Structure formats: C-alpha cells, structure tokens
C-alpha cells in the first residue's frame, strides 16, 4: 500500500493546506506564496490551486460551518494548520461531488495525524463527520 505516496491529489491537498496555512500566518496573498513555491521548485498543482481558490472565495462560510460543527470551539480558536486542513476538506465535501466524502475526511485526518498534535486527528474527524452528515441530510 502506498499510504505515504506523495503524488496526485494527496500531494495537492498537502500543498493547498500548507499554502493556506502560510497565508493565515504571514498575511501574504496566495499569489505571492504560489510564486515563492514555484521559485523554490514546487509549482502549484492545478488541483491544489482549485482547492485554494475555493477556500479563499468562501472562507467565512467554511469557518461558520466548522464553528457550528466544532462543539464548543470556533474556527478562529483552532490552530492555523488544523483550521486550514478543515477548510480544504469542508470545501471538498461541499463543492467536489466527484470526491467521496470518506476520501476527503480520510485525507484530512491523515494530514492532521502527520502534521498536527496527537488529538487533532480526532477533532478533525469529528468535525468533518458532522458536516458530512448534515450535508448529506442525515441528522448529526
């Protein structure tokens, strides 16, 4: 099994999350961060760009959904990396119907396990599970 595979959509998701995280932390525009990545030999994948643009256009409503599903937390109180993992995954859940919800959730949980504190993956899984259930019309 290639769980650590770094190509395709998995790598694009990681790239989108990292660049969105950098935007949150530095305040730099995505265009500048993309140019920096390209100069460093990591041009932005088209899927990563689409995810970043979708998150950038809809950040406020994504954050509201995350806050509503977070049970006692707000999106603003989450660590920037966790917040951006969630934003990318919620955007996928809502706006990419060709990607199964389980794939979006699993990829987000894997990113949280790999890059965040130990309890982050459970938080990410719970929030995304509630949002996926609500978007599918099932009670959360």
Tab-separated table of C-alpha atoms in Angstrom:
chain	number	residue	atom	x	y	z
A	1	UNK	CA	0.000	0.000	0.000
A	2	UNK	CA	1.252	3.496	-0.766
A	3	UNK	CA	-0.050	5.427	2.265
A	4	UNK	CA	2.924	7.784	2.105
A	5	UNK	CA	2.550	8.312	-1.637
A	6	UNK	CA	3.335	11.935	-2.389
A	7	UNK	CA	1.805	12.273	-5.849
A	8	UNK	CA	-1.585	13.157	-7.219
A	9	UNK	CA	-4.405	14.614	-5.208
A	10	UNK	CA	-2.846	13.678	-1.861
A	11	UNK	CA	0.187	15.860	-2.567
A	12	UNK	CA	-2.043	18.612	-3.983
A	13	UNK	CA	-4.145	18.645	-0.801
A	14	UNK	CA	-0.990	18.895	1.292
A	15	UNK	CA	0.284	21.747	-0.887
A	16	UNK	CA	-3.036	23.607	-0.638
A	17	UNK	CA	-3.144	23.224	3.143
A	18	UNK	CA	0.453	24.407	3.564
A	19	UNK	CA	-0.013	27.473	1.348
A	20	UNK	CA	-3.307	28.395	3.031
A	21	UNK	CA	-1.609	27.953	6.411
A	22	UNK	CA	1.209	30.246	5.275
A	23	UNK	CA	-1.381	32.822	4.180
A	24	UNK	CA	-3.001	32.714	7.630
A	25	UNK	CA	0.306	33.023	9.483
A	26	UNK	CA	2.066	35.590	7.272
A	27	UNK	CA	-0.837	37.534	5.792
A	28	UNK	CA	0.780	37.275	2.352
A	29	UNK	CA	-1.531	36.874	-0.633
A	30	UNK	CA	-1.829	33.407	-2.162
A	31	UNK	CA	-0.374	34.667	-5.455
A	32	UNK	CA	2.855	35.644	-3.712
A	33	UNK	CA	3.026	32.353	-1.834
A	34	UNK	CA	2.463	30.461	-5.096
A	35	UNK	CA	5.256	32.431	-6.763
A	36	UNK	CA	7.557	31.616	-3.832
A	37	UNK	CA	6.718	27.915	-4.129
A	38	UNK	CA	7.421	27.971	-7.873
A	39	UNK	CA	10.784	29.711	-7.313
A	40	UNK	CA	11.665	27.003	-4.794
A	41	UNK	CA	10.936	24.300	-7.372
A	42	UNK	CA	7.424	23.366	-6.227
A	43	UNK	CA	4.992	24.801	-8.776
A	44	UNK	CA	1.427	24.716	-7.557
A	45	UNK	CA	-0.582	21.742	-8.734
A	46	UNK	CA	-3.813	22.651	-10.590
A	47	UNK	CA	-5.927	20.687	-8.066
A	48	UNK	CA	-4.167	22.487	-5.182
A	49	UNK	CA	-4.855	25.822	-6.867
A	50	UNK	CA	-8.538	24.955	-7.296
A	51	UNK	CA	-8.787	23.995	-3.620
A	52	UNK	CA	-7.039	27.186	-2.504
A	53	UNK	CA	-9.218	29.373	-4.702
A	54	UNK	CA	-12.361	27.659	-3.418
A	55	UNK	CA	-11.299	28.155	0.188
A	56	UNK	CA	-10.234	31.762	-0.426
A	57	UNK	CA	-13.564	32.671	-2.018
A	58	UNK	CA	-15.634	31.023	0.702
A	59	UNK	CA	-13.515	31.249	3.882
A	60	UNK	CA	-16.167	32.961	6.029
A	61	UNK	CA	-18.897	30.402	5.304
A	62	UNK	CA	-16.449	27.493	5.666
A	63	UNK	CA	-15.414	28.870	9.066
A	64	UNK	CA	-19.081	29.198	10.110
A	65	UNK	CA	-19.696	25.540	9.223
A	66	UNK	CA	-16.570	24.479	11.112
A	67	UNK	CA	-17.583	26.553	14.153
A	68	UNK	CA	-21.130	25.131	14.097
A	69	UNK	CA	-19.770	21.568	13.994
A	70	UNK	CA	-16.903	22.079	16.457
A	71	UNK	CA	-18.962	21.814	19.673
A	72	UNK	CA	-17.526	24.498	21.919
A	73	UNK	CA	-14.766	25.683	19.601
A	74	UNK	CA	-14.680	28.361	16.975
A	75	UNK	CA	-12.697	28.115	13.749
A	76	UNK	CA	-10.697	31.134	14.923
A	77	UNK	CA	-9.588	29.306	18.104
A	78	UNK	CA	-8.283	26.292	16.199
A	79	UNK	CA	-4.586	26.089	15.382
A	80	UNK	CA	-3.967	27.583	11.916
A	81	UNK	CA	-2.834	24.273	10.416
A	82	UNK	CA	-5.864	22.373	11.732
A	83	UNK	CA	-8.161	25.185	10.597
A	84	UNK	CA	-6.801	25.013	7.057
A	85	UNK	CA	-6.956	21.223	6.914
A	86	UNK	CA	-10.627	21.570	7.858
A	87	UNK	CA	-11.267	24.380	5.373
A	88	UNK	CA	-9.864	22.342	2.478
A	89	UNK	CA	-11.804	19.232	3.491
A	90	UNK	CA	-15.096	21.092	4.013
A	91	UNK	CA	-14.665	22.778	0.637
A	92	UNK	CA	-14.164	19.329	-0.908
A	93	UNK	CA	-17.199	17.906	0.895
A	94	UNK	CA	-19.459	20.695	-0.335
A	95	UNK	CA	-18.097	21.588	-3.754
A	96	UNK	CA	-16.445	18.472	-5.183
A	97	UNK	CA	-19.239	15.863	-5.507
A	98	UNK	CA	-16.977	13.565	-7.558
A	99	UNK	CA	-14.803	13.022	-4.449
A	100	UNK	CA	-16.430	10.638	-1.947
A	101	UNK	CA	-16.903	12.198	1.491
A	102	UNK	CA	-14.968	9.325	3.077
A	103	UNK	CA	-11.929	10.155	0.920
A	104	UNK	CA	-11.991	13.851	1.846
A	105	UNK	CA	-12.352	13.017	5.535
A	106	UNK	CA	-9.643	10.333	5.471
A	107	UNK	CA	-7.182	12.612	3.685
A	108	UNK	CA	-7.814	15.399	6.217
A	109	UNK	CA	-7.400	13.027	9.166
A	110	UNK	CA	-4.149	11.724	7.656
A	111	UNK	CA	-2.833	15.295	7.282
A	112	UNK	CA	-3.773	16.043	10.896
A	113	UNK	CA	-2.054	12.851	12.101
A	114	UNK	CA	1.067	13.696	10.149
A	115	UNK	CA	1.415	17.420	10.860
A	116	UNK	CA	-0.607	18.312	13.983
A	117	UNK	CA	-0.715	17.400	17.658
A	118	UNK	CA	-1.906	13.937	18.643
A	119	UNK	CA	-5.505	14.892	19.450
A	120	UNK	CA	-6.019	16.919	16.258
A	121	UNK	CA	-6.957	13.943	14.085
A	122	UNK	CA	-9.902	13.072	16.349
A	123	UNK	CA	-11.085	16.680	16.319
A	124	UNK	CA	-10.788	16.875	12.519
A	125	UNK	CA	-12.608	13.550	12.109
A	126	UNK	CA	-15.454	14.591	14.413
A	127	UNK	CA	-15.998	17.990	12.825
A	128	UNK	CA	-15.896	16.618	9.283
A	129	UNK	CA	-18.175	13.712	10.199
A	130	UNK	CA	-20.811	16.131	11.488
A	131	UNK	CA	-20.529	18.377	8.428
A	132	UNK	CA	-20.681	15.402	6.046
A	133	UNK	CA	-23.775	14.048	7.807
A	134	UNK	CA	-25.501	17.434	7.674
A	135	UNK	CA	-24.641	17.998	4.024
A	136	UNK	CA	-25.997	14.540	3.196
A	137	UNK	CA	-29.227	15.394	5.005
A	138	UNK	CA	-28.684	12.965	7.872
A	139	UNK	CA	-29.014	14.076	11.492
A	140	UNK	CA	-25.616	14.813	13.043
